[in-house]
PDB file of C-alpha atoms and ligand atoms in Angstrom:
ATOM      1  CA  SER A 982     -37.786 -50.316  -8.558  1.00 41.00           C
ATOM      2  CA  ARG A 983     -34.890 -48.089  -7.129  1.00 44.00           C
ATOM      3  CA  SER A 984     -32.349 -50.730  -6.699  1.00 45.00           C
ATOM      4  CA  GLY A 985     -33.107 -52.068  -9.583  1.00 44.00           C
ATOM      5  CA  GLY A 986     -32.147 -49.284 -11.327  1.00 49.00           C
ATOM      6  CA  SER A 987     -35.125 -48.335 -13.418  1.00 49.00           C
ATOM      7  CA  LEU A 988     -36.500 -44.791 -13.547  1.00 57.00           C
ATOM      8  CA  GLN A 989     -37.524 -43.473 -10.441  1.00 66.00           C
ATOM      9  CA  LEU A 990     -40.698 -41.284 -10.183  1.00 72.00           C
ATOM     10  CA  VAL A 991     -40.632 -39.132  -6.844  1.00 94.00           C
ATOM     11  CA  LYS A 992     -43.339 -37.121  -6.411  1.00 98.00           C
ATOM     12  CA  ILE A 993     -43.122 -34.292  -4.204  1.00 98.00           C
ATOM     13  CA  ASP A 994     -46.088 -31.867  -3.287  1.00 98.00           C
ATOM     14  CA  VAL A 995     -45.786 -28.686  -1.584  1.00 98.00           C
ATOM     15  CA  LEU A 996     -48.179 -26.844   0.976  1.00 98.00           C
ATOM     16  CA  THR A 997     -47.453 -22.997   1.224  1.00 98.00           C
ATOM     17  CA  ILE A 998     -49.079 -19.710   1.334  1.00 97.00           C
ATOM     18  CA  PHE A 999     -46.386 -18.234  -1.110  1.00 97.00           C
ATOM     19  CA  PRO A1000     -46.380 -20.767  -4.158  1.00 98.00           C
ATOM     20  CA  GLY A1001     -44.705 -18.055  -6.044  1.00 97.00           C
ATOM     21  CA  PHE A1002     -41.563 -18.167  -3.674  1.00 97.00           C
ATOM     22  CA  PHE A1003     -40.586 -21.501  -5.617  1.00 98.00           C
ATOM     23  CA  ASP A1004     -41.132 -20.487  -9.345  1.00 96.00           C
ATOM     24  CA  SER A1005     -37.514 -19.350  -9.900  1.00 96.00           C
ATOM     25  CA  PRO A1006     -35.721 -21.708  -8.247  1.00 96.00           C
ATOM     26  CA  LEU A1007     -37.675 -24.683  -9.295  1.00 96.00           C
ATOM     27  CA  SER A1008     -37.574 -23.567 -12.927  1.00 95.00           C
ATOM     28  CA  THR A1009     -33.879 -23.231 -12.963  1.00 92.00           C
ATOM     29  CA  SER A1010     -30.757 -25.766 -12.191  1.00 87.00           C
ATOM     30  CA  ILE A1011     -30.413 -29.133 -12.022  1.00 94.00           C
ATOM     31  CA  VAL A1012     -33.847 -29.465 -10.050  1.00 94.00           C
ATOM     32  CA  ALA A1013     -35.466 -28.091 -13.453  1.00 95.00           C
ATOM     33  CA  ARG A1014     -33.752 -30.705 -15.630  1.00 96.00           C
ATOM     34  CA  ALA A1015     -34.652 -33.558 -13.122  1.00 96.00           C
ATOM     35  CA  SER A1016     -38.346 -32.283 -13.308  1.00 96.00           C
ATOM     36  CA  GLU A1017     -37.981 -32.061 -17.291  1.00 96.00           C
ATOM     37  CA  ALA A1018     -36.416 -35.435 -17.345  1.00 95.00           C
ATOM     38  CA  GLY A1019     -39.379 -37.162 -15.176  1.00 95.00           C
ATOM     39  CA  HIS A1020     -37.025 -37.683 -12.179  1.00 95.00           C
ATOM     40  CA  VAL A1021     -39.621 -35.849 -10.140  1.00 97.00           C
ATOM     41  CA  THR A1022     -42.583 -34.488 -10.160  1.00 97.00           C
ATOM     42  CA  ILE A1023     -43.008 -30.862  -8.101  1.00 98.00           C
ATOM     43  CA  ASP A1024     -46.052 -29.617  -7.289  1.00 98.00           C
ATOM     44  CA  LEU A1025     -46.970 -26.376  -5.487  1.00 98.00           C
ATOM     45  CA  HIS A1026     -50.150 -25.775  -3.375  1.00 98.00           C
ATOM     46  CA  ASP A1027     -51.646 -22.481  -2.191  1.00 98.00           C
ATOM     47  CA  LEU A1028     -52.981 -22.930   0.976  1.00 98.00           C
ATOM     48  CA  ARG A1029     -55.486 -20.039   0.505  1.00 98.00           C
ATOM     49  CA  SER A1030     -57.195 -21.976  -2.305  1.00 98.00           C
ATOM     50  CA  TYR A1031     -58.392 -24.567   0.378  1.00 98.00           C
ATOM     51  CA  THR A1032     -59.922 -21.942   2.753  1.00 98.00           C
ATOM     52  CA  GLY A1033     -63.762 -21.894   2.902  1.00 94.00           C
ATOM     53  CA  ASP A1034     -64.721 -18.265   3.930  1.00 97.00           C
ATOM     54  CA  ARG A1035     -65.010 -15.280   1.826  1.00 97.00           C
ATOM     55  CA  HIS A1036     -61.569 -13.726   2.913  1.00 97.00           C
ATOM     56  CA  ARG A1037     -59.710 -16.858   2.249  1.00 98.00           C
ATOM     57  CA  THR A1038     -58.135 -16.675   5.844  1.00 98.00           C
ATOM     58  CA  VAL A1039     -55.248 -18.893   6.511  1.00 97.00           C
ATOM     59  CA  ASP A1040     -54.309 -17.720   9.638  1.00 97.00           C
ATOM     60  CA  ASP A1041     -55.516 -16.642  12.911  1.00 96.00           C
ATOM     61  CA  ALA A1042     -54.383 -14.919  16.596  1.00 96.00           C
ATOM     62  CA  PRO A1043     -53.187 -17.383  18.913  1.00 96.00           C
ATOM     63  CA  PHE A1044     -55.311 -18.147  21.868  1.00 97.00           C
ATOM     64  CA  GLY A1045     -54.072 -17.159  25.003  1.00 97.00           C
ATOM     65  CA  GLY A1046     -52.500 -14.114  23.675  1.00 97.00           C
ATOM     66  CA  GLY A1047     -49.494 -12.466  22.245  1.00 94.00           C
ATOM     67  CA  GLY A1048     -48.422 -11.608  18.979  1.00 92.00           C
ATOM     68  CA  GLY A1049     -48.005 -12.982  15.746  1.00 93.00           C
ATOM     69  CA  MET A1050     -50.605 -15.032  13.851  1.00 95.00           C
ATOM     70  CA  VAL A1051     -51.111 -19.174  13.587  1.00 96.00           C
ATOM     71  CA  LEU A1052     -51.627 -20.977  10.214  1.00 97.00           C
ATOM     72  CA  LYS A1053     -55.313 -22.683  11.036  1.00 97.00           C
ATOM     73  CA  PRO A1054     -55.374 -26.393  10.593  1.00 97.00           C
ATOM     74  CA  GLU A1055     -58.402 -26.566   8.238  1.00 98.00           C
ATOM     75  CA  PRO A1056     -56.370 -25.576   4.856  1.00 98.00           C
ATOM     76  CA  VAL A1057     -53.886 -28.185   5.525  1.00 98.00           C
ATOM     77  CA  ALA A1058     -56.754 -30.900   6.430  1.00 98.00           C
ATOM     78  CA  ALA A1059     -58.555 -29.460   2.976  1.00 98.00           C
ATOM     79  CA  ALA A1060     -55.629 -29.808   0.968  1.00 98.00           C
ATOM     80  CA  ARG A1061     -54.408 -32.877   2.068  1.00 98.00           C
ATOM     81  CA  ARG A1062     -57.845 -34.422   1.314  1.00 98.00           C
ATOM     82  CA  ALA A1063     -58.667 -32.981  -2.143  1.00 98.00           C
ATOM     83  CA  LEU A1064     -55.072 -33.474  -3.612  1.00 98.00           C
ATOM     84  CA  ASP A1065     -55.074 -37.437  -2.086  1.00 97.00           C
ATOM     85  CA  LEU A1066     -51.885 -36.607   0.030  1.00 98.00           C
ATOM     86  CA  GLN A1067     -52.413 -38.809   3.143  1.00 96.00           C
ATOM     87  CA  ARG A1068     -50.293 -41.464   2.080  1.00 97.00           C
ATOM     88  CA  GLY A1069     -47.078 -39.313   1.257  1.00 98.00           C
ATOM     89  CA  HIS A1070     -44.821 -38.737   3.656  1.00 98.00           C
ATOM     90  CA  CYS A1071     -45.749 -35.542   5.326  1.00 98.00           C
ATOM     91  CA  ILE A1072     -42.186 -33.174   6.526  1.00 98.00           C
ATOM     92  CA  TYR A1073     -42.928 -29.596   8.620  1.00 98.00           C
ATOM     93  CA  LEU A1074     -40.451 -27.305   7.877  1.00 98.00           C
ATOM     94  CA  THR A1075     -39.804 -25.645  11.489  1.00 97.00           C
ATOM     95  CA  ALA A1076     -36.738 -24.044  12.905  1.00 96.00           C
ATOM     96  CA  ASP A1077     -37.603 -26.680  16.076  1.00 95.00           C
ATOM     97  CA  GLY A1078     -37.451 -29.887  13.724  1.00 97.00           C
ATOM     98  CA  ALA A1079     -34.946 -32.322  13.525  1.00 98.00           C
ATOM     99  CA  PRO A1080     -31.538 -30.787  11.919  1.00 98.00           C
ATOM    100  CA  LEU A1081     -31.140 -31.788   8.328  1.00 98.00           C
ATOM    101  CA  ASP A1082     -28.120 -33.664   7.401  1.00 96.00           C
ATOM    102  CA  GLN A1083     -27.019 -36.001   4.564  1.00 96.00           C
ATOM    103  CA  ASP A1084     -28.212 -39.224   6.099  1.00 95.00           C
ATOM    104  CA  ARG A1085     -31.624 -37.591   6.410  1.00 97.00           C
ATOM    105  CA  CYS A1086     -31.601 -36.372   2.680  1.00 97.00           C
ATOM    106  CA  LYS A1087     -30.399 -40.000   1.572  1.00 96.00           C
ATOM    107  CA  ARG A1088     -33.494 -41.395   3.506  1.00 97.00           C
ATOM    108  CA  LEU A1089     -35.936 -39.209   2.173  1.00 97.00           C
ATOM    109  CA  SER A1090     -34.634 -39.710  -1.480  1.00 96.00           C
ATOM    110  CA  LEU A1091     -35.876 -43.235  -1.048  1.00 95.00           C
ATOM    111  CA  LYS A1092     -39.585 -42.197  -0.578  1.00 96.00           C
ATOM    112  CA  PRO A1093     -41.623 -42.101  -3.672  1.00 97.00           C
ATOM    113  CA  HIS A1094     -44.123 -39.130  -2.452  1.00 98.00           C
ATOM    114  CA  LEU A1095     -42.959 -36.482  -0.240  1.00 98.00           C
ATOM    115  CA  VAL A1096     -45.151 -33.905   0.958  1.00 98.00           C
ATOM    116  CA  LEU A1097     -43.520 -30.335   2.122  1.00 98.00           C
ATOM    117  CA  LEU A1098     -45.547 -28.207   4.734  1.00 98.00           C
ATOM    118  CA  CYS A1099     -44.521 -24.737   5.215  1.00 98.00           C
ATOM    119  CA  GLY A1100     -45.082 -22.980   8.084  1.00 92.00           C
ATOM    120  CA  HIS A1101     -45.229 -18.787   8.573  1.00 84.00           C
ATOM    121  CA  TYR A1102     -45.499 -16.238  11.322  1.00 74.00           C
ATOM    122  CA  LYS A1103     -45.781 -17.991  14.821  1.00 88.00           C
ATOM    123  CA  GLY A1104     -45.795 -21.404  13.024  1.00 93.00           C
ATOM    124  CA  ILE A1105     -49.006 -23.506  12.775  1.00 97.00           C
ATOM    125  CA  ASP A1106     -51.569 -24.897  14.641  1.00 97.00           C
ATOM    126  CA  GLU A1107     -49.813 -27.760  16.712  1.00 98.00           C
ATOM    127  CA  ARG A1108     -53.044 -29.997  15.859  1.00 98.00           C
ATOM    128  CA  VAL A1109     -51.590 -30.197  12.386  1.00 97.00           C
ATOM    129  CA  ARG A1110     -48.339 -31.359  13.456  1.00 97.00           C
ATOM    130  CA  GLN A1111     -50.221 -34.242  15.337  1.00 97.00           C
ATOM    131  CA  PHE A1112     -52.435 -35.103  12.756  1.00 95.00           C
ATOM    132  CA  ALA A1113     -50.573 -34.402   9.524  1.00 97.00           C
ATOM    133  CA  VAL A1114     -47.093 -34.214  10.190  1.00 98.00           C
ATOM    134  CA  ASP A1115     -44.630 -37.330  10.015  1.00 98.00           C
ATOM    135  CA  GLU A1116     -41.503 -35.680  10.691  1.00 98.00           C
ATOM    136  CA  GLU A1117     -40.116 -32.318  11.361  1.00 98.00           C
ATOM    137  CA  ILE A1118     -37.005 -30.964   9.915  1.00 98.00           C
ATOM    138  CA  SER A1119     -34.694 -27.897  10.619  1.00 98.00           C
ATOM    139  CA  ILE A1120     -32.399 -26.534   7.994  1.00 98.00           C
ATOM    140  CA  GLY A1121     -30.000 -24.809  11.057  1.00 98.00           C
ATOM    141  CA  ASP A1122     -30.370 -23.058  14.140  1.00 97.00           C
ATOM    142  CA  TYR A1123     -31.180 -19.480  13.037  1.00 96.00           C
ATOM    143  CA  VAL A1124     -35.232 -18.454  12.358  1.00 95.00           C
ATOM    144  CA  LEU A1125     -36.745 -17.974   8.671  1.00 96.00           C
ATOM    145  CA  THR A1126     -39.447 -15.748   7.825  1.00 94.00           C
ATOM    146  CA  GLY A1127     -41.046 -19.093   6.787  1.00 96.00           C
ATOM    147  CA  GLY A1128     -40.591 -22.592   5.487  1.00 97.00           C
ATOM    148  CA  GLU A1129     -40.080 -21.814   2.203  1.00 98.00           C
ATOM    149  CA  PRO A1130     -36.358 -21.273   1.931  1.00 98.00           C
ATOM    150  CA  ALA A1131     -36.062 -24.496   4.056  1.00 98.00           C
ATOM    151  CA  ALA A1132     -38.373 -26.653   1.512  1.00 98.00           C
ATOM    152  CA  LEU A1133     -36.433 -25.370  -1.358  1.00 98.00           C
ATOM    153  CA  VAL A1134     -32.886 -26.467   0.581  1.00 98.00           C
ATOM    154  CA  LEU A1135     -34.485 -29.881   0.914  1.00 98.00           C
ATOM    155  CA  ILE A1136     -35.833 -30.360  -2.407  1.00 98.00           C
ATOM    156  CA  ASP A1137     -32.465 -29.248  -4.049  1.00 97.00           C
ATOM    157  CA  ALA A1138     -30.360 -31.646  -1.434  1.00 97.00           C
ATOM    158  CA  VAL A1139     -33.261 -34.737  -1.862  1.00 97.00           C
ATOM    159  CA  VAL A1140     -33.650 -34.592  -5.476  1.00 96.00           C
ATOM    160  CA  ARG A1141     -30.023 -34.550  -6.541  1.00 96.00           C
ATOM    161  CA  LEU A1142     -29.553 -38.073  -4.861  1.00 96.00           C
ATOM    162  CA  ILE A1143     -32.188 -39.571  -6.863  1.00 95.00           C
ATOM    163  CA  PRO A1144     -30.376 -41.880  -9.700  1.00 92.00           C
ATOM    164  CA  GLY A1145     -29.767 -40.432 -12.715  1.00 92.00           C
ATOM    165  CA  VAL A1146     -30.310 -36.966 -12.035  1.00 94.00           C
ATOM    166  CA  LEU A1147     -26.872 -36.181 -11.778  1.00 93.00           C
ATOM    167  CA  GLY A1148     -26.047 -38.458 -14.137  1.00 81.00           C
ATOM    168  CA  ASN A1149     -24.623 -42.332 -14.301  1.00 56.00           C
ATOM    169  CA  PHE A1150     -20.810 -40.968 -13.107  1.00 50.00           C
ATOM    170  CA  SER A1151     -22.139 -39.829  -9.645  1.00 54.00           C
ATOM    171  CA  SER A1152     -24.779 -42.273  -8.160  1.00 52.00           C
ATOM    172  CA  ALA A1153     -24.690 -40.165  -5.089  1.00 55.00           C
ATOM    173  CA  GLN A1154     -26.267 -43.108  -2.945  1.00 50.00           C
ATOM    174  CA  GLU A1155     -23.037 -45.305  -4.217  1.00 47.00           C
ATOM    175  CA  ASP A1156     -20.206 -42.674  -3.702  1.00 48.00           C
ATOM    176  CA  SER A1157     -22.080 -41.072  -0.654  1.00 46.00           C
ATOM    177  CA  PHE A1158     -19.226 -42.332   1.903  1.00 47.00           C
ATOM    178  CA  HIS A1159     -16.710 -39.823   0.906  1.00 51.00           C
ATOM    179  CA  GLU A1160     -19.229 -37.356   0.141  1.00 60.00           C
ATOM    180  CA  ASP A1161     -20.656 -37.319   3.611  1.00 66.00           C
ATOM    181  CA  ALA A1162     -18.510 -38.341   6.013  1.00 86.00           C
ATOM    182  CA  LEU A1163     -15.419 -35.924   5.274  1.00 95.00           C
ATOM    183  CA  LEU A1164     -15.691 -32.087   3.847  1.00 97.00           C
ATOM    184  CA  ASP A1165     -14.662 -31.812   0.396  1.00 97.00           C
ATOM    185  CA  CYS A1166     -10.915 -31.319  -0.859  1.00 97.00           C
ATOM    186  CA  PRO A1167     -10.006 -28.608  -2.831  1.00 98.00           C
ATOM    187  CA  TRP A1168     -10.166 -28.270  -6.282  1.00 98.00           C
ATOM    188  CA  TYR A1169      -8.708 -26.541  -9.386  1.00 98.00           C
ATOM    189  CA  THR A1170      -9.092 -26.233 -13.004  1.00 98.00           C
ATOM    190  CA  ARG A1171      -6.966 -23.831 -15.927  1.00 98.00           C
ATOM    191  CA  PRO A1172      -5.258 -21.884 -15.715  1.00 98.00           C
ATOM    192  CA  ALA A1173      -2.606 -23.412 -14.343  1.00 98.00           C
ATOM    193  CA  GLU A1174      -0.916 -20.146 -12.719  1.00 98.00           C
ATOM    194  CA  PHE A1175      -3.359 -17.352 -11.617  1.00 98.00           C
ATOM    195  CA  GLU A1176      -2.135 -14.412 -10.542  1.00 98.00           C
ATOM    196  CA  GLY A1177       0.980 -15.919  -9.327  1.00 98.00           C
ATOM    197  CA  LEU A1178      -0.594 -19.056  -7.445  1.00 98.00           C
ATOM    198  CA  PRO A1179       0.287 -22.499  -8.868  1.00 98.00           C
ATOM    199  CA  VAL A1180      -1.700 -25.324  -8.951  1.00 98.00           C
ATOM    200  CA  PRO A1181      -0.359 -28.054  -6.505  1.00 98.00           C
ATOM    201  CA  GLU A1182       2.101 -30.074  -8.688  1.00 98.00           C
ATOM    202  CA  VAL A1183       0.619 -33.340  -7.780  1.00 98.00           C
ATOM    203  CA  LEU A1184      -2.511 -32.586  -9.607  1.00 98.00           C
ATOM    204  CA  MET A1185      -0.484 -32.212 -12.825  1.00 97.00           C
ATOM    205  CA  ASN A1186       1.859 -34.962 -13.199  1.00 95.00           C
ATOM    206  CA  GLY A1187      -0.747 -37.724 -13.992  1.00 96.00           C
ATOM    207  CA  ASN A1188      -0.317 -39.867 -11.045  1.00 98.00           C
ATOM    208  CA  HIS A1189      -4.162 -40.997 -10.349  1.00 98.00           C
ATOM    209  CA  GLU A1190      -3.039 -42.643  -7.169  1.00 98.00           C
ATOM    210  CA  GLN A1191      -1.165 -39.793  -5.643  1.00 98.00           C
ATOM    211  CA  VAL A1192      -3.972 -37.506  -6.940  1.00 98.00           C
ATOM    212  CA  ARG A1193      -6.212 -40.073  -4.753  1.00 97.00           C
ATOM    213  CA  ASN A1194      -4.226 -40.028  -1.707  1.00 97.00           C
ATOM    214  CA  TRP A1195      -3.463 -36.193  -1.925  1.00 98.00           C
ATOM    215  CA  ARG A1196      -7.152 -35.349  -1.952  1.00 98.00           C
ATOM    216  CA  ARG A1197      -7.888 -37.959   0.599  1.00 97.00           C
ATOM    217  CA  VAL A1198      -5.270 -36.358   3.124  1.00 97.00           C
ATOM    218  CA  GLN A1199      -6.692 -32.679   1.956  1.00 98.00           C
ATOM    219  CA  SER A1200     -10.068 -33.687   2.934  1.00 97.00           C
ATOM    220  CA  LEU A1201      -8.964 -35.216   6.041  1.00 97.00           C
ATOM    221  CA  ARG A1202      -7.183 -32.017   7.056  1.00 97.00           C
ATOM    222  CA  ARG A1203      -9.979 -29.510   6.261  1.00 97.00           C
ATOM    223  CA  THR A1204     -12.485 -31.609   8.137  1.00 97.00           C
ATOM    224  CA  TYR A1205      -9.419 -31.981  11.517  1.00 97.00           C
ATOM    225  CA  GLU A1206      -9.360 -28.359  11.232  1.00 97.00           C
ATOM    226  CA  ARG A1207     -13.038 -27.158  10.524  1.00 97.00           C
ATOM    227  CA  ARG A1208     -15.294 -30.033  11.570  1.00 97.00           C
ATOM    228  CA  PRO A1209     -13.206 -32.080  13.774  1.00 95.00           C
ATOM    229  CA  GLU A1210     -16.432 -33.501  15.480  1.00 94.00           C
ATOM    230  CA  LEU A1211     -16.935 -35.171  11.922  1.00 95.00           C
ATOM    231  CA  LEU A1212     -14.121 -37.020  12.263  1.00 94.00           C
ATOM    232  CA  ALA A1213     -15.206 -39.200  14.938  1.00 91.00           C
ATOM    233  CA  ARG A1214     -17.601 -40.823  11.939  1.00 90.00           C
ATOM    234  CA  VAL A1215     -15.070 -41.793   9.733  1.00 92.00           C
ATOM    235  CA  GLU A1216     -13.174 -44.832   9.249  1.00 93.00           C
ATOM    236  CA  LEU A1217      -9.150 -44.231   9.462  1.00 95.00           C
ATOM    237  CA  ASP A1218      -6.559 -46.553   8.541  1.00 96.00           C
ATOM    238  CA  ASP A1219      -3.430 -46.565  10.661  1.00 97.00           C
ATOM    239  CA  ASP A1220      -1.531 -44.272   8.422  1.00 96.00           C
ATOM    240  CA  GLU A1221      -4.419 -41.751   8.594  1.00 97.00           C
ATOM    241  CA  ARG A1222      -4.446 -42.340  11.976  1.00 97.00           C
ATOM    242  CA  ARG A1223      -0.764 -41.350  13.184  1.00 97.00           C
ATOM    243  CA  MET A1224      -1.134 -38.677  10.698  1.00 98.00           C
ATOM    244  CA  VAL A1225      -4.317 -37.039  12.445  1.00 97.00           C
ATOM    245  CA  ASP A1226      -2.495 -37.779  15.839  1.00 97.00           C
ATOM    246  CA  ARG A1227       0.475 -35.520  14.317  1.00 97.00           C
ATOM    247  CA  TRP A1228      -1.637 -32.721  13.576  1.00 97.00           C
ATOM    248  CA  LYS A1229      -3.135 -32.907  17.242  1.00 96.00           C
ATOM    249  CA  GLN A1230       0.384 -33.139  18.589  1.00 96.00           C
ATOM    250  CA  SER A1231       1.819 -30.158  16.648  1.00 94.00           C
ATOM    251  CA  GLU A1232      -1.086 -28.279  17.895  1.00 86.00           C
ATOM    252  CA  THR A1233      -0.942 -28.728  21.791  1.00 80.00           C
ATOM    253  CA  THR A1234       3.358 -28.293  21.233  1.00 76.00           C
ATOM    254  CA  GLY A1235       2.195 -24.928  19.353  1.00 65.00           C
ATOM    255  CA  GLY A1236       3.981 -25.590  15.941  1.00 55.00           C
ATOM    256  CA  THR A1237       2.029 -24.589  12.661  1.00 53.00           C
ATOM    257  CA  THR A1238       1.155 -27.553  10.441  1.00 47.00           C
ATOM    258  CA  SER A1239       1.386 -27.031   6.535  1.00 53.00           C
ATOM    259  CA  ALA A1240      -2.309 -27.529   4.771  1.00 51.00           C
ATOM    260  CA  PHE A1241      -0.526 -29.529   2.150  1.00 51.00           C
ATOM    261  CA  GLU A1242       0.458 -32.829   4.121  1.00 50.00           C
ATOM    262  CA  ARG A1243       0.311 -35.039   1.011  1.00 46.00           C
ATOM    263  CA  ASP A1244       3.601 -35.994   1.149  1.00 50.00           C
ATOM    264  CA  GLU A1245       2.850 -37.881   4.726  1.00 49.00           C
ATOM    265  CA  LEU A1246       0.967 -40.705   3.029  1.00 45.00           C
TER     266      LEU A1246
HETATM  267  N1  ADE B1451     -38.776 -22.188   9.478  1.00 64.39           N
HETATM  268  C1  ADE B1451     -38.308 -20.994  10.043  1.00 64.39           C
HETATM  269  N2  ADE B1451     -36.963 -21.481  10.617  1.00 64.39           N
HETATM  270  C2  ADE B1451     -36.595 -22.454  10.096  1.00 64.39           C
HETATM  271  C3  ADE B1451     -35.387 -23.385   9.614  1.00 64.39           C
HETATM  272  N3  ADE B1451     -34.505 -23.046  10.509  1.00 64.39           N
HETATM  273  N4  ADE B1451     -35.355 -24.438   9.334  1.00 64.39           N
HETATM  274  C4  ADE B1451     -37.106 -24.858   8.711  1.00 64.39           C
HETATM  275  N5  ADE B1451     -37.963 -24.032   9.052  1.00 64.39           N
HETATM  276  C5  ADE B1451     -37.688 -23.316   9.283  1.00 64.39           C
END
């Protein structure tokens, strides 16, 4: 089992009319390594293979008129039957779905079997959403040409959470508090000076406690500046609360605040 730390096998089936869209992304990067290592099995299924007519029709004009095409329900039903996908957790990628965030990714990474259904054109016949779909997900408030890029985003974000995929240093389920509550701090690597820009001194002096504090303050500051609504979800200690209050105050009094407030803690 997952909690027991043994190898978890996650199966992901993708139903799409453009299976080729996934070839390169799924054969490179960490997702490819996760497949090779057996952490996840990702299978692509062409909905066109589950049509019954000579023209292999996957879409049709909408009842009631209007432009665009709607994916037909029968190929989805046939694919689910033929591939025995009915017990998998079926996700339809759609702009009107629930927003994908780290909590949702974490929850999905615990499912042993995901079925990702990619819509196209005007979408898919509503009855598919009724009989086959368990969850509807959007990756953001913009309209894609189809669900395929969204499915890739979801696969990437979920697969890296499977224990073992990122290596043992980061069981993302464990260090997720830091990971999904705040925006990340700045990171630096060699050289120590680049085009006149030095790396912050605190990172060079070998004091791990100071480094930890500095990173925490940077994360808080960045979150405060860019995504203040996320701060409401974070537990701040008294010092941190006072620091954030000072940031707010100096904003209302028109003052400027350095992005490097590490010395405050
Ligand atoms: N299909 C079209 N747009 C989408 C979006 N933003 N998220 C998920 N699936 C989509």
